Short mmCIF file of C-alpha atoms in Angstrom, two decimals:
data_model
loop_
_atom_site.label_atom_id
_atom_site.label_comp_id
_atom_site.label_asym_id
_atom_site.label_seq_id
_atom_site.Cartn_x
_atom_site.Cartn_y
_atom_site.Cartn_z
CA MET A 1 0.00 0.00 0.00
CA VAL A 2 1.46 3.29 -1.10
CA THR A 3 0.09 6.64 0.05
CA ARG A 4 0.74 9.68 -2.10
CA VAL A 5 0.98 13.36 -1.23
CA GLN A 6 1.50 16.20 -3.69
CA THR A 7 4.12 18.88 -3.22
CA VAL A 8 6.37 21.10 -5.35
CA ALA A 9 10.03 21.62 -6.21
CA PHE A 10 11.21 25.11 -7.11
CA GLN A 11 13.13 25.90 -10.25
CA GLY A 12 13.52 29.64 -10.53
CA ILE A 13 10.08 31.04 -9.82
CA GLN A 14 8.39 27.98 -11.22
CA ALA A 15 6.96 25.33 -8.93
CA LEU A 16 7.24 21.87 -10.50
CA PRO A 17 4.90 19.15 -9.21
CA VAL A 18 6.52 16.49 -7.05
CA ASP A 19 4.79 13.30 -5.95
CA VAL A 20 5.72 12.06 -2.46
CA GLN A 21 5.11 8.31 -2.28
CA VAL A 22 5.16 6.60 1.12
CA GLN A 23 5.32 2.87 1.67
CA VAL A 24 5.36 1.12 5.06
CA ALA A 25 6.24 -2.53 4.54
CA ASN A 26 7.36 -5.55 6.50
CA GLY A 27 11.07 -6.10 6.85
CA MET A 28 14.07 -4.80 8.75
CA PRO A 29 13.15 -1.44 10.35
CA ALA A 30 14.52 1.34 8.15
CA PHE A 31 13.61 4.84 7.04
CA ASN A 32 14.88 5.72 3.57
CA ILE A 33 14.23 8.76 1.41
CA VAL A 34 15.03 8.33 -2.27
CA GLY A 35 14.68 10.68 -5.24
CA LEU A 36 17.93 12.67 -5.15
CA PRO A 37 17.27 14.50 -1.85
CA ASP A 38 19.88 17.05 -0.77
CA LYS A 39 21.25 17.13 2.79
CA ALA A 40 18.37 19.17 4.24
CA VAL A 41 15.76 16.93 2.67
CA GLY A 42 17.63 13.82 3.84
CA GLU A 43 17.62 15.18 7.39
CA SER A 44 13.86 15.50 7.27
CA LYS A 45 13.47 11.99 8.51
CA GLU A 46 14.80 13.03 11.94
CA ARG A 47 12.54 16.06 12.08
CA VAL A 48 9.53 14.06 10.96
CA ARG A 49 10.17 11.31 13.49
CA SER A 50 10.54 13.78 16.39
CA ALA A 51 7.57 15.88 15.33
CA LEU A 52 5.35 12.80 15.14
CA THR A 53 6.55 11.66 18.57
CA SER A 54 5.82 15.10 20.03
CA SER A 55 2.34 14.94 18.57
CA GLY A 56 1.63 11.64 20.25
CA LEU A 57 2.27 9.29 17.35
CA SER A 58 5.03 6.78 17.00
CA LEU A 59 6.44 5.22 13.90
CA PRO A 60 5.99 1.45 13.64
CA PRO A 61 9.19 -0.63 13.50
CA LYS A 62 8.76 -1.39 9.81
CA ARG A 63 10.57 -0.69 6.60
CA ILE A 64 9.56 2.84 5.58
CA THR A 65 10.44 4.02 2.08
CA ILE A 66 9.73 7.52 0.80
CA ASN A 67 10.13 8.24 -2.90
CA LEU A 68 10.17 11.83 -4.18
CA ALA A 69 9.13 11.55 -7.80
CA PRO A 70 10.30 12.45 -10.47
CA ALA A 71 13.33 10.49 -9.39
CA ASP A 72 15.92 12.33 -11.45
CA LEU A 73 15.05 15.87 -10.31
CA PRO A 74 17.30 16.97 -7.41
CA LYS A 75 15.18 17.90 -4.40
CA GLU A 76 16.27 20.93 -2.42
CA GLY A 77 14.76 22.92 0.40
CA SER A 78 13.20 22.24 3.75
CA HIS A 79 9.57 22.18 2.68
CA TYR A 80 9.38 18.41 2.17
CA ASP A 81 9.03 17.70 5.93
CA LEU A 82 5.29 18.23 6.08
CA PRO A 83 4.29 16.22 2.99
CA ILE A 84 6.44 13.32 4.19
CA ALA A 85 4.88 13.49 7.67
CA LEU A 86 1.37 13.59 6.23
CA GLY A 87 2.07 10.64 3.95
CA LEU A 88 3.37 8.67 6.91
CA MET A 89 0.41 9.53 9.09
CA ALA A 90 -1.95 8.38 6.36
CA ALA A 91 0.05 5.19 5.85
CA ILE A 92 -0.23 4.28 9.54
CA GLY A 93 -3.88 5.23 9.66
CA ALA A 94 -3.68 8.33 11.88
CA ILE A 95 -5.50 10.46 9.30
CA PRO A 96 -7.87 9.56 6.46
CA GLY A 97 -5.76 9.13 3.35
CA ASP A 98 -8.38 9.82 0.70
CA SER A 99 -8.53 13.60 1.09
CA LEU A 100 -4.76 14.04 0.92
CA GLY A 101 -4.69 13.85 -2.86
CA GLU A 102 -6.60 17.15 -3.10
CA TYR A 103 -3.86 19.31 -1.66
CA VAL A 104 -0.37 20.55 -2.42
CA VAL A 105 1.50 20.41 0.86
CA LEU A 106 4.62 22.26 1.97
CA GLY A 107 6.14 23.13 5.32
CA GLU A 108 9.10 22.54 7.58
CA LEU A 109 8.63 20.74 10.88
CA ALA A 110 10.07 21.74 14.22
CA LEU A 111 10.84 18.98 16.71
CA ASP A 112 7.81 19.87 18.82
CA GLY A 113 5.39 19.46 15.93
CA ARG A 114 5.11 23.10 14.98
CA ILE A 115 5.05 23.89 11.26
CA SER A 116 7.73 26.45 10.40
CA THR A 117 7.91 29.05 7.63
CA VAL A 118 9.24 28.10 4.21
CA ALA A 119 10.13 30.18 1.16
CA GLY A 120 8.18 29.99 -2.07
CA THR A 121 4.62 29.64 -0.81
CA LEU A 122 3.23 32.03 -3.39
CA PRO A 123 4.52 30.17 -6.48
CA ALA A 124 3.37 26.92 -4.85
CA ALA A 125 -0.11 28.37 -4.29
CA ILE A 126 -0.33 29.45 -7.91
CA SER A 127 0.77 26.00 -9.07
CA ALA A 128 -1.83 24.39 -6.82
CA GLN A 129 -4.53 26.60 -8.25
CA SER A 130 -3.58 25.73 -11.81
CA ARG A 131 -3.82 22.03 -10.95
CA ASP A 132 -7.21 22.50 -9.22
CA LEU A 133 -5.81 21.48 -5.86
CA GLY A 134 -5.92 23.12 -2.43
CA LEU A 135 -2.87 24.16 -0.42
CA ILE A 136 -1.59 23.17 3.02
CA CYS A 137 1.14 25.53 4.20
CA PRO A 138 2.62 26.93 7.42
CA GLU A 139 0.44 29.39 9.30
CA SER A 140 2.92 32.23 8.85
CA CYS A 141 2.84 31.76 5.07
CA GLY A 142 -0.93 31.72 4.91
CA PRO A 143 -1.45 35.42 4.03
CA GLU A 144 1.00 35.01 1.14
CA ALA A 145 -0.89 32.01 -0.24
CA ALA A 146 -4.21 33.86 0.02
CA TRP A 147 -3.02 36.21 -2.72
CA ALA A 148 -3.14 33.39 -5.27
CA GLY A 149 -6.90 33.52 -5.49
CA GLU A 150 -10.21 33.64 -3.67
CA GLU A 151 -11.31 30.13 -4.65
CA LEU A 152 -8.12 28.42 -3.50
CA ASN A 153 -8.76 26.11 -0.55
CA ILE A 154 -6.00 26.92 1.98
CA ILE A 155 -5.26 25.23 5.27
CA ALA A 156 -2.59 27.03 7.29
CA PRO A 157 -2.22 25.24 10.62
CA VAL A 158 0.11 26.15 13.45
CA ASN A 159 1.22 22.62 14.22
CA LEU A 160 0.67 18.98 13.27
CA LEU A 161 -2.08 18.43 15.82
CA ALA A 162 -4.11 21.36 14.48
CA LEU A 163 -3.73 19.95 10.98
CA VAL A 164 -4.89 16.49 12.05
CA ASN A 165 -7.90 18.00 13.81
CA HIS A 166 -8.80 19.91 10.67
CA LEU A 167 -8.48 16.90 8.39
CA THR A 168 -10.52 14.68 10.68
CA GLY A 169 -13.13 17.39 11.00
CA ASN A 170 -12.75 17.92 14.74
CA GLN A 171 -11.69 21.54 14.66
CA LEU A 172 -11.38 23.50 11.43
CA CYS A 173 -8.66 26.11 10.88
CA ALA A 174 -9.73 29.55 9.67
CA ARG A 175 -8.82 30.45 6.10
CA PRO A 176 -5.93 32.96 6.09
CA VAL A 177 -6.54 36.50 4.85
CA ALA A 178 -4.33 38.20 2.28
CA LYS A 179 -2.40 41.01 3.93
CA ARG A 180 -0.86 44.02 2.25
CA ARG A 181 2.03 45.94 3.72
CA ASP A 182 1.36 49.67 3.89
CA ARG A 183 3.40 51.77 1.51
CA ASN A 184 6.22 53.53 3.22
CA LEU A 185 4.75 57.03 3.12
CA ALA A 186 7.70 58.51 4.95
CA PHE A 187 9.94 58.46 1.87
CA PRO A 188 12.56 61.21 1.74
CA ASP A 189 11.25 64.12 -0.27
CA LEU A 190 12.85 65.53 -3.40
CA SER A 191 12.22 69.10 -2.32
CA GLU A 192 14.72 68.64 0.52
CA ILE A 193 17.53 68.84 -2.01
CA LYS A 194 18.68 72.41 -2.50
CA GLY A 195 19.98 73.40 -5.91
CA GLN A 196 20.92 70.68 -8.40
CA GLU A 197 18.07 71.61 -10.71
CA GLY A 198 19.71 69.89 -13.66
CA ALA A 199 20.06 66.66 -11.72
CA LYS A 200 16.50 66.82 -10.44
CA ARG A 201 15.19 67.30 -13.97
CA ALA A 202 17.22 64.31 -15.19
CA LEU A 203 15.95 62.22 -12.29
CA GLU A 204 12.42 63.15 -13.23
CA VAL A 205 12.98 62.01 -16.81
CA ALA A 206 14.54 58.78 -15.65
CA ALA A 207 11.65 58.11 -13.28
CA ALA A 208 9.03 58.90 -15.92
CA GLY A 209 10.40 56.58 -18.57
CA GLY A 210 12.30 53.98 -16.55
CA HIS A 211 15.63 54.90 -18.12
CA ASN A 212 19.04 53.89 -16.76
CA PHE A 213 20.75 56.74 -14.99
CA LEU A 214 24.35 57.55 -14.04
CA MET A 215 25.47 60.41 -11.80
CA ILE A 216 29.02 61.64 -11.76
CA GLY A 217 30.21 64.14 -9.25
CA PRO A 218 32.56 65.00 -6.42
CA PRO A 219 31.96 63.61 -2.95
CA GLY A 220 29.20 65.36 -1.07
CA ALA A 221 27.42 66.61 -4.20
CA GLY A 222 24.25 64.76 -3.25
CA LYS A 223 24.30 61.75 -5.55
CA SER A 224 23.26 59.23 -2.92
CA MET A 225 20.63 61.67 -1.65
CA LEU A 226 19.15 61.97 -5.14
CA ALA A 227 19.05 58.23 -5.58
CA ALA A 228 17.34 57.75 -2.22
CA ARG A 229 14.58 60.06 -3.36
CA LEU A 230 13.85 58.19 -6.55
CA PRO A 231 11.38 55.73 -4.95
CA SER A 232 9.19 58.64 -3.91
CA ILE A 233 8.60 59.70 -7.51
CA LEU A 234 8.09 56.23 -8.96
CA PRO A 235 4.53 55.01 -9.49
CA PRO A 236 3.27 52.02 -7.47
CA LEU A 237 3.33 48.55 -9.04
CA ASN A 238 0.34 47.54 -11.09
CA PRO A 239 -1.22 44.13 -10.32
CA ARG A 240 0.68 42.24 -13.00
CA GLU A 241 4.04 43.67 -11.91
CA LEU A 242 3.13 43.09 -8.27
CA LEU A 243 2.64 39.39 -8.93
CA ASP A 244 6.03 39.00 -10.64
CA VAL A 245 7.83 40.89 -7.90
CA SER A 246 6.10 38.92 -5.15
CA MET A 247 7.00 35.59 -6.75
CA VAL A 248 10.70 36.44 -6.75
CA GLN A 249 10.53 37.79 -3.20
CA SER A 250 8.71 34.66 -2.06
CA ILE A 251 11.38 32.36 -3.51
CA ALA A 252 14.07 34.44 -1.83
CA GLY A 253 12.21 34.20 1.47
CA GLU A 254 11.80 37.96 1.68
CA LEU A 255 8.04 38.21 2.11
CA ALA A 256 7.90 39.05 5.81
CA GLY A 257 4.75 37.70 7.37
CA GLY A 258 3.35 36.97 3.94
CA GLN A 259 2.57 40.63 3.33
CA LEU A 260 2.75 41.98 -0.19
CA SER A 261 3.66 45.58 -0.89
CA ASP A 262 2.99 47.66 -3.98
CA SER A 263 5.97 49.97 -3.62
CA ARG A 264 8.67 49.40 -6.20
CA PRO A 265 11.67 47.41 -4.98
CA PHE A 266 14.76 49.49 -4.37
CA ARG A 267 17.94 47.46 -3.91
CA ALA A 268 21.27 49.04 -3.08
CA PRO A 269 23.94 46.36 -2.72
CA HIS A 270 27.35 47.20 -1.28
CA HIS A 271 30.15 47.24 -3.83
CA SER A 272 31.78 44.17 -2.28
CA ALA A 273 28.86 42.08 -3.59
CA SER A 274 29.91 38.94 -5.44
CA MET A 275 28.65 37.83 -8.84
CA ALA A 276 26.31 35.31 -7.26
CA ALA A 277 24.90 37.88 -4.86
CA LEU A 278 24.22 40.38 -7.60
CA ILE A 279 23.14 38.22 -10.53
CA GLY A 280 21.96 35.07 -8.80
CA GLY A 281 23.13 31.53 -8.35
CA GLY A 282 25.04 30.11 -5.47
CA LEU A 283 23.91 27.11 -3.50
CA LYS A 284 20.23 26.85 -4.27
CA VAL A 285 20.22 29.02 -7.39
CA ARG A 286 18.75 31.91 -5.42
CA PRO A 287 17.71 35.09 -7.19
CA GLY A 288 20.31 37.86 -7.08
CA GLU A 289 19.94 41.56 -6.32
CA VAL A 290 19.12 42.26 -9.95
CA SER A 291 16.14 39.87 -9.81
CA LEU A 292 15.05 41.12 -6.40
CA ALA A 293 14.95 44.59 -7.98
CA HIS A 294 12.70 43.38 -10.85
CA ASN A 295 10.24 46.12 -11.85
CA GLY A 296 12.12 48.45 -9.52
CA VAL A 297 15.45 50.18 -9.09
CA LEU A 298 18.93 48.72 -8.65
CA PHE A 299 21.18 51.39 -7.20
CA LEU A 300 24.94 50.89 -7.50
CA ASP A 301 26.76 53.49 -5.45
CA GLU A 302 30.50 53.89 -6.12
CA LEU A 303 30.21 52.09 -9.45
CA PRO A 304 33.95 51.74 -10.23
CA GLU A 305 34.49 50.01 -6.86
CA PHE A 306 32.41 47.03 -8.01
CA ALA A 307 34.43 44.15 -9.44
CA PRO A 308 34.64 44.56 -13.24
CA GLN A 309 33.32 41.06 -13.94
CA VAL A 310 30.31 41.76 -11.76
CA ILE A 311 29.45 44.95 -13.64
CA ASP A 312 29.84 43.24 -16.98
CA GLY A 313 27.75 40.37 -15.72
CA LEU A 314 24.93 42.89 -15.47
CA ARG A 315 25.05 43.72 -19.18
CA GLN A 316 22.89 40.82 -20.31
CA PRO A 317 20.09 41.24 -17.73
CA LEU A 318 19.98 44.98 -18.45
CA GLU A 319 19.40 44.35 -22.10
CA SER A 320 17.10 41.34 -22.12
CA GLY A 321 15.28 41.82 -18.82
CA GLU A 322 15.98 38.23 -17.77
CA THR A 323 18.75 36.44 -15.93
CA VAL A 324 19.56 32.94 -17.08
CA ILE A 325 21.57 30.90 -14.61
CA ALA A 326 22.91 27.71 -16.12
CA ARG A 327 23.91 24.72 -14.02
CA ALA A 328 25.14 21.32 -15.07
CA ASN A 329 21.71 19.74 -15.23
CA HIS A 330 19.21 22.54 -15.44
CA ARG A 331 18.69 26.14 -16.45
CA VAL A 332 16.92 28.65 -14.25
CA VAL A 333 15.46 31.90 -15.54
CA TYR A 334 14.62 34.77 -13.21
CA PRO A 335 12.97 37.97 -14.41
CA SER A 336 15.14 41.03 -13.97
CA ARG A 337 13.79 44.03 -15.79
CA VAL A 338 15.33 46.75 -13.66
CA GLN A 339 16.06 50.41 -13.85
CA LEU A 340 19.73 50.88 -13.10
CA VAL A 341 20.82 53.93 -11.15
CA ALA A 342 24.51 54.42 -10.50
CA ALA A 343 26.72 57.02 -8.89
CA MET A 344 30.44 57.56 -9.14
CA ASN A 345 33.18 60.10 -8.56
CA PRO A 346 34.86 61.47 -11.68
CA CYS A 347 38.28 60.30 -10.55
CA LYS A 348 40.14 58.57 -7.74
CA CYS A 349 40.64 61.69 -5.66
CA GLY A 350 37.07 62.72 -6.43
CA MET A 351 37.67 66.26 -7.50
CA ALA A 352 38.33 66.21 -11.28
CA GLY A 353 36.34 68.83 -13.11
CA SER A 354 35.71 71.03 -10.10
CA PRO A 355 36.63 74.59 -11.02
CA GLY A 356 40.12 75.55 -9.98
CA HIS A 357 41.25 72.02 -9.18
CA THR A 358 43.82 69.77 -10.81
CA CYS A 359 44.35 66.21 -9.68
CA LYS A 360 47.75 65.32 -8.35
CA ARG A 361 48.00 62.62 -10.99
CA GLY A 362 46.87 64.95 -13.74
CA ASP A 363 44.48 63.84 -16.44
CA ARG A 364 45.28 60.20 -15.83
CA CYS A 365 43.50 60.33 -12.49
CA ALA A 366 40.16 60.76 -14.21
CA SER A 367 40.77 58.64 -17.30
CA ASP A 368 42.10 55.65 -15.35
CA TYR A 369 39.23 55.68 -12.90
CA GLN A 370 36.58 56.04 -15.58
CA ALA A 371 38.18 53.32 -17.69
CA ARG A 372 37.13 50.80 -15.04
CA ILE A 373 33.62 50.94 -16.49
CA SER A 374 33.53 49.13 -19.82
CA GLY A 375 32.25 50.76 -22.97
CA PRO A 376 29.44 48.28 -23.61
CA PHE A 377 28.16 48.84 -20.09
CA LEU A 378 28.11 52.61 -20.58
CA ASP A 379 26.27 52.08 -23.83
CA ARG A 380 23.35 50.80 -21.80
CA ILE A 381 23.14 53.93 -19.65
CA ASP A 382 20.62 56.34 -21.13
CA ILE A 383 21.11 59.39 -18.99
CA ARG A 384 24.46 60.60 -17.76
CA ILE A 385 24.70 63.76 -15.76
CA ASP A 386 27.33 65.66 -13.87
CA VAL A 387 26.30 66.49 -10.37
CA PRO A 388 28.44 69.46 -9.44
CA ALA A 389 29.35 70.30 -5.89
CA VAL A 390 26.77 72.42 -4.13
CA THR A 391 27.91 75.94 -3.36
CA ALA A 392 26.91 77.93 -0.32
CA LEU A 393 24.72 80.15 -2.49
CA ASP A 394 22.58 77.19 -3.54
CA MET A 395 21.94 76.28 0.07
CA ILE A 396 20.59 79.77 0.78
CA GLU A 397 18.40 80.20 -2.34
CA PRO A 398 14.78 78.97 -2.01
CA GLU A 399 13.91 75.65 -3.73
CA THR A 400 11.90 75.86 -6.92
CA LEU A 401 9.74 72.80 -7.76
CA SER A 402 8.13 71.17 -4.75
CA GLN A 403 7.39 67.48 -4.47
CA ALA A 404 3.68 67.81 -5.31
CA ASN A 405 4.43 69.94 -8.31
CA MET A 406 6.90 67.43 -9.67
CA LEU A 407 4.51 64.52 -9.26
CA GLN A 408 1.79 66.39 -11.07
CA ASN A 409 3.96 67.32 -14.01
CA GLY A 410 5.49 63.94 -14.59
CA MET B 1 2.34 60.53 -13.17
CA ARG B 2 0.64 61.81 -16.26
CA ALA B 3 3.60 60.87 -18.41
CA ARG B 4 3.48 57.36 -16.98
CA GLN B 5 -0.21 57.11 -17.75
CA ILE B 6 0.41 58.22 -21.36
CA GLN B 7 3.00 55.51 -21.75
CA ALA B 8 0.83 52.81 -20.19
CA ASP B 9 -2.10 53.70 -22.46
CA ARG B 10 0.07 53.81 -25.54
CA TYR B 11 1.54 50.38 -25.03
CA LEU B 12 -1.80 48.91 -24.10
CA LYS B 13 -3.24 50.19 -27.36
CA LEU B 14 -0.36 48.73 -29.32
CA GLY B 15 -0.94 45.41 -27.64
CA ALA B 16 2.54 45.21 -26.14
CA THR B 17 2.03 42.99 -23.12
CA GLY B 18 4.24 43.44 -20.09
CA VAL B 19 5.54 46.81 -21.23
CA TYR B 20 4.56 49.83 -19.17
CA ASN B 21 7.21 52.41 -19.87
CA ASN B 22 9.34 53.67 -22.70
CA ALA B 23 12.55 52.06 -21.53
CA ALA B 24 11.10 48.57 -21.72
CA THR B 25 9.86 48.70 -25.30
CA SER B 26 11.49 46.86 -28.15
CA ALA B 27 13.40 48.63 -30.88
CA LYS B 28 10.69 48.02 -33.43
CA VAL B 29 7.98 49.61 -31.32
CA ILE B 30 10.01 52.64 -30.37
CA GLU B 31 10.73 53.39 -34.02
CA GLN B 32 7.00 53.42 -34.59
CA VAL B 33 6.03 55.66 -31.70
CA ALA B 34 9.04 57.95 -31.70
CA GLN B 35 9.42 58.92 -35.32
CA PRO B 36 11.69 61.95 -35.54
CA ASP B 37 10.69 64.77 -37.90
CA SER B 38 13.13 65.90 -40.60
CA GLU B 39 14.92 68.47 -38.43
CA SER B 40 15.48 65.99 -35.63
CA LYS B 41 16.55 63.34 -38.07
CA GLN B 42 19.27 65.62 -39.36
CA LEU B 43 20.49 66.27 -35.85
CA LEU B 44 20.48 62.56 -35.12
CA VAL B 45 22.47 61.73 -38.22
CA GLN B 46 25.07 64.35 -37.37
CA ALA B 47 25.36 63.15 -33.81
CA ALA B 48 25.52 59.50 -34.84
CA GLU B 49 28.45 60.22 -37.12
CA LYS B 50 30.27 62.47 -34.73
CA PHE B 51 29.91 60.31 -31.65
CA ASN B 52 29.88 56.87 -33.23
CA LEU B 53 26.47 55.94 -31.84
CA SER B 54 25.71 52.24 -32.01
CA ALA B 55 22.31 50.94 -33.12
CA ARG B 56 21.45 50.26 -29.49
CA ALA B 57 22.41 53.82 -28.56
CA TYR B 58 20.25 55.18 -31.38
CA HIS B 59 17.17 53.34 -30.12
CA ARG B 60 17.88 54.36 -26.55
CA VAL B 61 18.09 58.02 -27.58
CA LEU B 62 14.69 57.66 -29.25
CA LYS B 63 13.28 56.19 -26.05
CA VAL B 64 14.52 59.06 -23.90
CA ALA B 65 13.27 61.57 -26.47
CA ARG B 66 9.87 59.90 -26.34
CA THR B 67 9.82 60.25 -22.54
CA LEU B 68 10.79 63.91 -22.82
CA ALA B 69 7.97 64.49 -25.30
CA ASP B 70 5.52 62.71 -22.99
CA LEU B 71 6.61 64.86 -20.06
CA GLY B 72 5.90 67.95 -22.09
CA GLY B 73 2.60 66.55 -23.32
CA ALA B 74 3.78 66.63 -26.94
CA GLN B 75 2.46 64.17 -29.49
CA HIS B 76 5.44 64.18 -31.85
CA ILE B 77 9.18 64.16 -31.30
CA LYS B 78 10.79 67.48 -32.09
CA LYS B 79 14.35 68.72 -32.30
CA PRO B 80 14.60 69.96 -28.68
CA HIS B 81 13.58 66.51 -27.45
CA ILE B 82 16.28 64.78 -29.47
CA ALA B 83 18.80 67.43 -28.49
CA GLU B 84 18.14 66.99 -24.78
CA ALA B 85 18.19 63.20 -25.09
CA LEU B 86 21.52 63.33 -26.92
CA GLY B 87 22.88 65.68 -24.30
CA TYR B 88 22.08 63.19 -21.60
CA ARG B 89 23.82 60.39 -23.44
CA ILE B 90 26.95 62.20 -24.43
CA GLY B 91 27.09 63.88 -21.03
CA PHE B 92 30.56 63.51 -19.76
CA GLY B 93 33.97 63.48 -21.38
CA THR B 94 34.49 60.86 -24.08
#
């Protein structure tokens, strides 16, 4: 007798169906998980055993085999604990097995039976909906799953006992409600910047059309300040964009409390970021900063300080709007249509071009520093402006366009 | 916000799915919606020769010019739009 539970495996932002097959047979007591599990999935058997014991169940001394089909797809992540536990409980008769086939199940188990948060609930919910199945997920991920649709049947229990009570009809769990994070209304305001009218105009143009934007200027000119004010003049995400952004954030585990937000992502990685951190990849093929900034802004401060390979690695995503990460046995595609905003000093000492100043190293100071950015990368920048140092006079003069004015015009 | 709305409506009408602003459009579409008049075309040709603009750069200039025209509420691209867009691209020392 084999019991089956449905779950998912994540490849990029796609959730592929995985069939968890559980068999409890006579023979030497054993507990084996097959189907190319990685270390975390392999360790699930300890978590499942302890969680079941804490919930008052014990595993029979039989030969237990768990197969995660398809057998040649590597299984990664910690969300297989709950489907395995449910399959086992059905196999030993603790819960009715017939209703299990109607749900996609994911969740990590704590040793005391609590169901812990996992990443990727939103793509899993959407996959469940497309297969006409319900979803069983951790309670903290419930609000995220509720965004997938009104008709989706979602069970989001706190622990194993609550889930068993729901499935046996003793005590039903409430359906989770989709929660939205309030927009951060306390964004820094553009009218706080005194002077720099040329830069403000260029920022407006960049915000209106989504163009890539580079600021060059001496230290203290206000480049980082300008960039920080860009989110306040960008429009909120429309529903389609919101879904894409939320899927990537869900896979990266960044949806806090399952709350979605319609403000555009604004990512500002430090210039020591590695290629994998910026573009994506690494251990579980996680999305990089450029994908986390999808439909938003990627701000690179001190552009020449980034490693040259990392900057050039951005060329392809900037042009095609997608990041393709290739591994030995599969290819993962993350969306990454971003607006790039960058800031840099004109030269190593920072003062080239300021009136009345010559660099100690002469013209080479500027040309060497600027040569660190490759030509093809610069070709992808639409708007390049000089942000001159702010003089004392600018600080005293009254500001011209106010925030409200700017929003209305553009 | 108005400029953004203009862009969203335009691309919706053209049936370009997933595109909501000028920067995201393909080269083909931008040539359609941002056709320069004869004056601007002359300016573009001169600039392209002088600054060695690549084909990608040419399309990107058209996109920025289209945004500038949208900001000003103009229907067609005129010379000042192209000039400002070129200025932004050529910006700092070559």
